[in-house]
Amino acid sequence: MVLVERDDTGVTLHDVTLHGITLHSVTLHDVAREAGVSYATASRALNGSDRTVRADNAARVRDAADRLGYTPDLSAQATARGSSSTVALVVSDIDDPYFSSIAAGVTEAATDAGLIVTMAIADRSPGLELQIVRALRGHRPRAVIIAGSRIAPAASTSAPASSASAAASAAAASASASASASDDDDTRAALIAELAAYQQAGGRVALISQDDLPFTTLAIDNTGGARQLALDLAGLGYRRFAIAHADDSIRTSHDRRLGFAAGLAEAGLPPPALLPTDFTRAGGRQAALDLIARGHGDLELVFAVNDVMAIGVMTGLRESGLLPGRDLAVAGFDDINAAVDVSPALTSVRVPLHELGRRALASALAEPPPHTTTDRASAAVSGPMSVPIPVEVILRPSTPTRRHP
Amino acid sequence: MVLVERDDTGVTLHDVTLHGITLHSVTLHDVAREAGVSYATASRALNGSDRTVRADNAARVRDAADRLGYTPDLSAQATARGSSSTVALVVSDIDDPYFSSIAAGVTEAATDAGLIVTMAIADRSPGLELQIVRALRGHRPRAVIIAGSRIAPAASTSAPASSASAAASAAAASASASASASDDDDTRAALIAELAAYQQAGGRVALISQDDLPFTTLAIDNTGGARQLALDLAGLGYRRFAIAHADDSIRTSHDRRLGFAAGLAEAGLPPPALLPTDFTRAGGRQAALDLIARGHGDLELVFAVNDVMAIGVMTGLRESGLLPGRDLAVAGFDDINAAVDVSPALTSVRVPLHELGRRALASALAEPPPHTTTDRASAAVSGPMSVPIPVEVILRPSTPTRRHP
DNA sequence: TTGAAAGCGCTACCAG
DNA sequence: CTGGTAGCGCTTTCAA
């Protein structure tokens, strides 16, 4: 199966015939022979950590290496070393600007660290997410970063807002959330177990925006940001609000909704009307359509718990013949790139998505090892840390200063 | 370094102490012992291709495997098999909706094929792209998909349109393109060599929208789409056009520009004014600002060679006090998700990005092996194929039907 | 500082 | 159909 043929230049080629395909590549062996040193020395010169190779030998090896076009086989390195040079990134939906910005940050940081990222898409399903994390184990990644879990599976999504009044729908949302609670809890427990095992095996994990799991988490200040937004909007003169939000099983939605309500209360304003819907652009649009269809009364502003929804709201408003910003103000959360592309530009709460990605990787890598051979207790001592990610309100034309009549 | 300890359940744990970190994982060895069969049999039962394991044995092995929580070490598998289970995806900028949609498609298809994708970001630099492809080799991916190369490096980007008249700038753009041509050519040649070597080694490659390289390519019908767009727009009553385009070294821009001009000619209309600028949102905005600043005369419509630029144009128009669609129509190309979020919704040429990603992976995987051991000539016979990707004009409110005065 | 050789976890050959 | 075993390409001890 393996035939080693030598040509006059001393270059050795390994031709591995496999399934009828001929692979062909330069190995460390070839480099060593070409450089006239041993296998071990070549290894040390090229990828060794404790560098104890004489300068001239090292040079000859490096020389031979790139004369031959040698690239270390990372898989082999990984098996030999017991740890790979990859990090795994799990996102709900790479086609969502929120996640693609995070992915950009993670990838950038990984590249800087000499790591390469493997990406998987959980499609907003905790079940799939769990499955992915399991499959990922096989790659023995140095770290796994999960962005955007804790999204209710499709089945448990709240009933469309169209079918009921705001108040009734909110109740329905809670009900459907508890209906699937036990399934969700199972998945959640399994994910925790999986991640814990992975961590035990030396892996690092960082979660983005899921402060309810016992792992290092980058916690976006959803509550504080929404609260501040409410306060700032009140300062602009707004008095009557509605919130387009998703099922409470989506922590992000839940926290932002509560934070916003808290800010309103703090400003001495009445509680907002609730517009329960999906956590998507379509959800936002539908919420707006329904709202206008049944009459929005004296409502002045709709806060959607994320920008994608807010953009949906703007679209829905327009389809209903209303001009966002003028007839009804709109605000979102996340400050995705598109926030400045819509018109009027969208007021939002800026989350440093790109930076968040960078820091997620950094935090994971910086995590203390699970335990050293000598000190098994240390792991328990330094528990999962929470990295707070501050956010910032960005006022834009979608919420113009309001002159009260 | 390796100590094997056996506990009463028969489970064996390998504790590998490395750099002071203790890894810990279940190997095939453990599974084999737990199931009471040989190593080889366990391997066959779990991941073998030619399945010749007695049913009861197979069952016992599977059983043991998930009792122990065994996951094959993919790196080890890859070294042993000589081929990995990953595909590499190189995109210019994952935070750009064009690429993130493609990435979603590739990832989806990869998951379906049981492959996992490693992603790298070339940051729109051919140099970086080359570097990445080189680094990727180490992972021995089954296939590499490159989306969006042939983007001029920052240094050779055309001069800002603001500094000159449209005509003069166009000349400048060509000039700067040729100025950096030799550097570009070097990089290009190196990339081709690298990819060819990779292919020789059994790898598959698919390129998206770079029909000038000798590899399987998914060729978006840029020329035809732009031509059809021009024709349709003419049908709507438009007569005087401008094109916001980028440096001609960016093939995509070049082809779309020429296709559009051809369509105009075909419709018996005068050639478009040229607005050379950057291939980005900022570029589009700047082009619009400059255009309005020096007076757009009787211009009726601006075609930007991609949606991101078109959205920039709309923003620039608004900043100049013009209403896109009413005062000046705007059209783009790509039909990214955001095209329907802006207002008025953007007329564009739909490129099936998600599907494109799926097909890119499929095409790469379907590629004939470079050559079999017996038939070295076959590779030359079945050269690189070009997979045409049809596009479709989508008319939206940013280009309302025009009544001529 | 170097070379020999024993691993890493797994696959695939060869006898039986 | 099964077990033994020689690889895969690399790292890292261990003596020299």
mmCIF file of C-alpha atoms in Angstrom, chain A residues 104-340:
data_model
loop_
_atom_site.group_PDB
_atom_site.id
_atom_site.type_symbol
_atom_site.label_atom_id
_atom_site.label_comp_id
_atom_site.label_asym_id
_atom_site.label_seq_id
_atom_site.Cartn_x
_atom_site.Cartn_y
_atom_site.Cartn_z
ATOM 1 C CA ALA A 104 -16.212 37.589 12.355
ATOM 2 C CA GLY A 105 -14.827 38.518 15.761
ATOM 3 C CA VAL A 106 -14.255 34.935 16.822
ATOM 4 C CA THR A 107 -12.549 34.071 13.564
ATOM 5 C CA GLU A 108 -10.331 37.099 13.733
ATOM 6 C CA ALA A 109 -9.211 36.317 17.256
ATOM 7 C CA ALA A 110 -8.688 32.680 16.355
ATOM 8 C CA THR A 111 -6.498 33.591 13.438
ATOM 9 C CA ASP A 112 -4.446 35.817 15.703
ATOM 10 C CA ALA A 113 -4.023 32.898 18.083
ATOM 11 C CA GLY A 114 -2.952 30.586 15.278
ATOM 12 C CA LEU A 115 -6.127 28.594 15.613
ATOM 13 C CA ILE A 116 -8.617 27.812 12.965
ATOM 14 C CA VAL A 117 -12.334 27.801 13.539
ATOM 15 C CA THR A 118 -14.808 25.133 12.663
ATOM 16 C CA MET A 119 -18.314 26.428 12.383
ATOM 17 C CA ALA A 120 -21.625 24.703 12.884
ATOM 18 C CA ILE A 121 -25.119 26.070 12.648
ATOM 19 C CA ALA A 122 -27.683 25.144 15.258
ATOM 20 C CA ASP A 123 -30.598 26.587 13.344
ATOM 21 C CA ARG A 124 -32.061 27.980 16.568
ATOM 22 C CA SER A 125 -32.778 24.521 17.878
ATOM 23 C CA PRO A 126 -31.418 23.460 21.273
ATOM 24 C CA GLY A 127 -31.750 19.859 20.171
ATOM 25 C CA LEU A 128 -29.575 20.398 17.137
ATOM 26 C CA GLU A 129 -27.232 22.436 19.224
ATOM 27 C CA LEU A 130 -26.751 19.544 21.591
ATOM 28 C CA GLN A 131 -26.218 17.191 18.688
ATOM 29 C CA ILE A 132 -23.603 19.494 17.238
ATOM 30 C CA VAL A 133 -21.719 19.822 20.479
ATOM 31 C CA ARG A 134 -21.643 16.047 20.665
ATOM 32 C CA ALA A 135 -20.362 15.710 17.131
ATOM 33 C CA LEU A 136 -17.791 18.401 17.763
ATOM 34 C CA ARG A 137 -16.186 16.365 20.521
ATOM 35 C CA GLY A 138 -14.661 14.142 17.903
ATOM 36 C CA HIS A 139 -12.540 17.013 16.707
ATOM 37 C CA ARG A 140 -11.203 17.612 20.185
ATOM 38 C CA PRO A 141 -11.278 21.361 19.688
ATOM 39 C CA ARG A 142 -9.286 23.512 22.040
ATOM 40 C CA ALA A 143 -12.370 25.511 22.856
ATOM 41 C CA VAL A 144 -16.000 25.707 21.968
ATOM 42 C CA ILE A 145 -17.888 28.967 21.713
ATOM 43 C CA ILE A 146 -21.634 28.850 21.642
ATOM 44 C CA ALA A 147 -23.554 31.895 20.568
ATOM 45 C CA GLY A 148 -27.275 32.104 20.938
ATOM 46 C CA SER A 149 -28.592 29.003 22.566
ATOM 47 C CA ARG A 150 -31.590 29.021 24.806
ATOM 48 C CA ILE A 151 -33.824 29.656 21.883
ATOM 49 C CA ALA A 152 -37.052 27.788 22.155
ATOM 50 C CA PRO A 153 -37.508 25.122 19.489
ATOM 51 C CA ALA A 154 -40.016 25.921 16.768
ATOM 52 C CA ALA A 155 -42.692 23.823 18.411
ATOM 53 C CA SER A 156 -42.787 25.905 21.523
ATOM 54 C CA THR A 157 -42.730 29.283 19.853
ATOM 55 C CA SER A 158 -45.474 31.522 21.096
ATOM 56 C CA ALA A 159 -48.721 31.583 19.210
ATOM 57 C CA PRO A 160 -48.869 34.198 16.498
ATOM 58 C CA ALA A 161 -49.851 37.499 17.986
ATOM 59 C CA SER A 162 -52.569 37.948 15.413
ATOM 60 C CA SER A 163 -54.950 35.596 17.153
ATOM 61 C CA ALA A 164 -55.463 37.504 20.334
ATOM 62 C CA SER A 165 -55.251 40.803 22.136
ATOM 63 C CA ALA A 166 -51.865 41.797 23.437
ATOM 64 C CA ALA A 167 -52.659 40.781 26.988
ATOM 65 C CA ALA A 168 -54.168 37.442 26.050
ATOM 66 C CA SER A 169 -51.270 36.619 23.753
ATOM 67 C CA ALA A 170 -48.817 37.298 26.511
ATOM 68 C CA ALA A 171 -50.592 34.756 28.642
ATOM 69 C CA ALA A 172 -50.526 32.300 25.752
ATOM 70 C CA ALA A 173 -46.826 32.858 25.351
ATOM 71 C CA SER A 174 -46.168 31.957 28.962
ATOM 72 C CA ALA A 175 -48.395 28.947 28.695
ATOM 73 C CA SER A 176 -46.670 27.548 25.622
ATOM 74 C CA ALA A 177 -43.341 28.158 27.259
ATOM 75 C CA SER A 178 -44.208 26.017 30.238
ATOM 76 C CA ALA A 179 -45.769 23.369 28.022
ATOM 77 C CA SER A 180 -42.416 22.468 26.515
ATOM 78 C CA ALA A 181 -40.468 23.197 29.660
ATOM 79 C CA SER A 182 -39.598 19.630 30.514
ATOM 80 C CA ASP A 183 -38.281 18.789 27.066
ATOM 81 C CA ASP A 184 -36.249 21.917 27.116
ATOM 82 C CA ASP A 185 -34.951 21.093 30.538
ATOM 83 C CA ASP A 186 -33.821 17.682 29.385
ATOM 84 C CA THR A 187 -31.948 19.147 26.466
ATOM 85 C CA ARG A 188 -30.520 21.776 28.682
ATOM 86 C CA ALA A 189 -29.302 19.239 31.213
ATOM 87 C CA ALA A 190 -27.808 17.091 28.487
ATOM 88 C CA LEU A 191 -26.000 20.089 27.051
ATOM 89 C CA ILE A 192 -24.616 20.974 30.444
ATOM 90 C CA ALA A 193 -23.463 17.401 30.972
ATOM 91 C CA GLU A 194 -21.851 17.280 27.561
ATOM 92 C CA LEU A 195 -20.077 20.565 28.043
ATOM 93 C CA ALA A 196 -18.948 19.616 31.521
ATOM 94 C CA ALA A 197 -17.496 16.363 30.239
ATOM 95 C CA TYR A 198 -15.748 18.222 27.486
ATOM 96 C CA GLN A 199 -14.357 20.627 30.016
ATOM 97 C CA GLN A 200 -13.207 17.766 32.172
ATOM 98 C CA ALA A 201 -11.323 16.479 29.168
ATOM 99 C CA GLY A 202 -9.399 19.713 29.001
ATOM 100 C CA GLY A 203 -11.611 21.737 26.678
ATOM 101 C CA ARG A 204 -12.536 25.336 27.282
ATOM 102 C CA VAL A 205 -16.002 26.650 26.755
ATOM 103 C CA ALA A 206 -17.438 30.130 26.460
ATOM 104 C CA LEU A 207 -21.054 30.999 26.032
ATOM 105 C CA ILE A 208 -22.426 34.176 24.621
ATOM 106 C CA SER A 209 -25.383 35.653 26.357
ATOM 107 C CA GLN A 210 -26.646 32.665 28.318
ATOM 108 C CA ASP A 211 -25.936 33.504 31.884
ATOM 109 C CA ASP A 212 -28.008 30.634 33.145
ATOM 110 C CA LEU A 213 -25.497 27.921 32.328
ATOM 111 C CA PRO A 214 -22.561 27.065 34.592
ATOM 112 C CA PHE A 215 -19.832 28.036 32.141
ATOM 113 C CA THR A 216 -17.828 31.081 31.334
ATOM 114 C CA THR A 217 -20.293 33.493 29.841
ATOM 115 C CA LEU A 218 -20.112 36.776 28.053
ATOM 116 C CA ALA A 219 -23.100 38.479 29.479
ATOM 117 C CA ILE A 220 -24.550 41.253 27.389
ATOM 118 C CA ASP A 221 -26.172 43.762 29.668
ATOM 119 C CA ASN A 222 -29.642 43.196 28.282
ATOM 120 C CA THR A 223 -31.492 44.411 31.316
ATOM 121 C CA GLY A 224 -29.400 47.505 31.869
ATOM 122 C CA GLY A 225 -29.350 48.415 28.192
ATOM 123 C CA ALA A 226 -33.095 48.134 27.822
ATOM 124 C CA ARG A 227 -33.624 50.070 31.002
ATOM 125 C CA GLN A 228 -31.360 52.870 29.823
ATOM 126 C CA LEU A 229 -33.104 52.894 26.466
ATOM 127 C CA ALA A 230 -36.455 53.359 28.184
ATOM 128 C CA LEU A 231 -35.040 56.177 30.244
ATOM 129 C CA ASP A 232 -33.528 57.923 27.234
ATOM 130 C CA LEU A 233 -36.702 57.534 25.241
ATOM 131 C CA ALA A 234 -38.710 58.962 28.122
ATOM 132 C CA GLY A 235 -36.267 61.853 28.104
ATOM 133 C CA LEU A 236 -37.110 62.407 24.459
ATOM 134 C CA GLY A 237 -40.726 62.920 25.427
ATOM 135 C CA TYR A 238 -42.277 59.534 24.722
ATOM 136 C CA ARG A 239 -45.001 58.390 27.084
ATOM 137 C CA ARG A 240 -46.880 55.408 25.643
ATOM 138 C CA PHE A 241 -44.935 52.325 24.638
ATOM 139 C CA ALA A 242 -45.409 48.864 23.275
ATOM 140 C CA ILE A 243 -42.862 46.043 23.326
ATOM 141 C CA ALA A 244 -42.594 43.544 20.528
ATOM 142 C CA HIS A 245 -41.023 40.601 22.309
ATOM 143 C CA ALA A 246 -40.652 36.858 21.993
ATOM 144 C CA ASP A 247 -41.358 33.916 24.211
ATOM 145 C CA ASP A 248 -39.913 34.282 27.689
ATOM 146 C CA SER A 249 -37.981 31.069 27.246
ATOM 147 C CA ILE A 250 -35.687 33.209 25.160
ATOM 148 C CA ARG A 251 -33.762 34.810 27.958
ATOM 149 C CA THR A 252 -32.571 37.663 25.835
ATOM 150 C CA SER A 253 -36.107 38.658 25.004
ATOM 151 C CA HIS A 254 -37.234 38.196 28.564
ATOM 152 C CA ASP A 255 -34.454 40.292 30.046
ATOM 153 C CA ARG A 256 -34.811 43.097 27.559
ATOM 154 C CA ARG A 257 -38.538 43.237 28.050
ATOM 155 C CA LEU A 258 -38.221 43.408 31.813
ATOM 156 C CA GLY A 259 -35.396 45.899 31.682
ATOM 157 C CA PHE A 260 -37.392 48.165 29.431
ATOM 158 C CA ALA A 261 -40.452 47.928 31.672
ATOM 159 C CA ALA A 262 -38.296 48.689 34.676
ATOM 160 C CA GLY A 263 -36.907 51.790 32.996
ATOM 161 C CA LEU A 264 -40.394 52.952 32.193
ATOM 162 C CA ALA A 265 -41.529 52.462 35.766
ATOM 163 C CA GLU A 266 -38.486 54.338 36.944
ATOM 164 C CA ALA A 267 -39.461 57.239 34.723
ATOM 165 C CA GLY A 268 -42.921 57.209 36.216
ATOM 166 C CA LEU A 269 -44.543 56.043 33.005
ATOM 167 C CA PRO A 270 -47.309 53.500 32.532
ATOM 168 C CA PRO A 271 -46.300 49.908 31.706
ATOM 169 C CA PRO A 272 -45.906 49.087 28.036
ATOM 170 C CA ALA A 273 -48.416 47.201 25.923
ATOM 171 C CA LEU A 274 -47.183 43.704 25.112
ATOM 172 C CA LEU A 275 -46.835 42.476 21.544
ATOM 173 C CA PRO A 276 -45.725 38.855 21.808
ATOM 174 C CA THR A 277 -44.427 37.427 18.567
ATOM 175 C CA ASP A 278 -41.529 35.576 17.012
ATOM 176 C CA PHE A 279 -37.898 36.512 17.580
ATOM 177 C CA THR A 280 -37.475 37.223 13.878
ATOM 178 C CA ARG A 281 -37.948 39.835 11.212
ATOM 179 C CA ALA A 282 -41.200 38.179 10.184
ATOM 180 C CA GLY A 283 -42.313 38.237 13.788
ATOM 181 C CA GLY A 284 -41.705 41.951 14.049
ATOM 182 C CA ARG A 285 -43.544 42.622 10.842
ATOM 183 C CA GLN A 286 -46.514 40.544 11.920
ATOM 184 C CA ALA A 287 -46.665 42.277 15.284
ATOM 185 C CA ALA A 288 -46.798 45.640 13.554
ATOM 186 C CA LEU A 289 -49.425 44.507 11.091
ATOM 187 C CA ASP A 290 -51.604 43.178 13.895
ATOM 188 C CA LEU A 291 -51.093 46.222 16.025
ATOM 189 C CA ILE A 292 -52.159 48.605 13.302
ATOM 190 C CA ALA A 293 -55.030 46.354 12.225
ATOM 191 C CA ARG A 294 -56.613 46.504 15.634
ATOM 192 C CA GLY A 295 -55.715 50.170 16.096
ATOM 193 C CA HIS A 296 -52.704 51.459 17.915
ATOM 194 C CA GLY A 297 -54.601 54.164 19.752
ATOM 195 C CA ASP A 298 -52.324 56.666 21.424
ATOM 196 C CA LEU A 299 -49.227 54.470 21.212
ATOM 197 C CA GLU A 300 -46.109 56.494 20.467
ATOM 198 C CA LEU A 301 -43.277 54.019 20.222
ATOM 199 C CA VAL A 302 -42.675 50.344 19.624
ATOM 200 C CA PHE A 303 -39.598 48.810 21.167
ATOM 201 C CA ALA A 304 -38.643 45.535 19.537
ATOM 202 C CA VAL A 305 -36.306 43.372 21.560
ATOM 203 C CA ASN A 306 -33.858 43.047 18.694
ATOM 204 C CA ASP A 307 -32.997 45.002 15.580
ATOM 205 C CA VAL A 308 -34.067 42.347 13.147
ATOM 206 C CA MET A 309 -37.519 42.426 14.704
ATOM 207 C CA ALA A 310 -37.462 46.211 14.759
ATOM 208 C CA ILE A 311 -36.733 46.280 11.059
ATOM 209 C CA GLY A 312 -39.661 43.933 10.606
ATOM 210 C CA VAL A 313 -41.804 46.310 12.611
ATOM 211 C CA MET A 314 -40.806 49.184 10.350
ATOM 212 C CA THR A 315 -41.703 47.150 7.308
ATOM 213 C CA GLY A 316 -45.060 46.199 8.801
ATOM 214 C CA LEU A 317 -45.781 49.784 9.683
ATOM 215 C CA ARG A 318 -45.057 50.901 6.153
ATOM 216 C CA GLU A 319 -47.231 48.184 4.723
ATOM 217 C CA SER A 320 -49.994 49.503 6.950
ATOM 218 C CA GLY A 321 -49.522 52.970 5.535
ATOM 219 C CA LEU A 322 -47.692 54.425 8.506
ATOM 220 C CA LEU A 323 -44.339 56.157 8.362
ATOM 221 C CA PRO A 324 -41.934 54.779 10.960
ATOM 222 C CA GLY A 325 -40.448 57.573 13.034
ATOM 223 C CA ARG A 326 -43.113 60.074 12.132
ATOM 224 C CA ASP A 327 -46.363 58.231 12.802
ATOM 225 C CA LEU A 328 -44.953 55.737 15.236
ATOM 226 C CA ALA A 329 -41.432 55.637 16.599
ATOM 227 C CA VAL A 330 -39.444 52.401 16.573
ATOM 228 C CA ALA A 331 -36.442 51.255 18.572
ATOM 229 C CA GLY A 332 -34.461 48.049 18.571
ATOM 230 C CA PHE A 333 -31.553 46.373 20.305
ATOM 231 C CA ASP A 334 -28.163 45.056 19.085
ATOM 232 C CA ASP A 335 -27.226 47.809 16.670
ATOM 233 C CA ILE A 336 -26.534 45.499 13.782
ATOM 234 C CA ASN A 337 -24.938 47.019 10.724
ATOM 235 C CA ALA A 338 -28.260 47.313 8.978
ATOM 236 C CA ALA A 339 -29.588 49.666 11.649
ATOM 237 C CA VAL A 340 -28.110 52.606 9.795
#
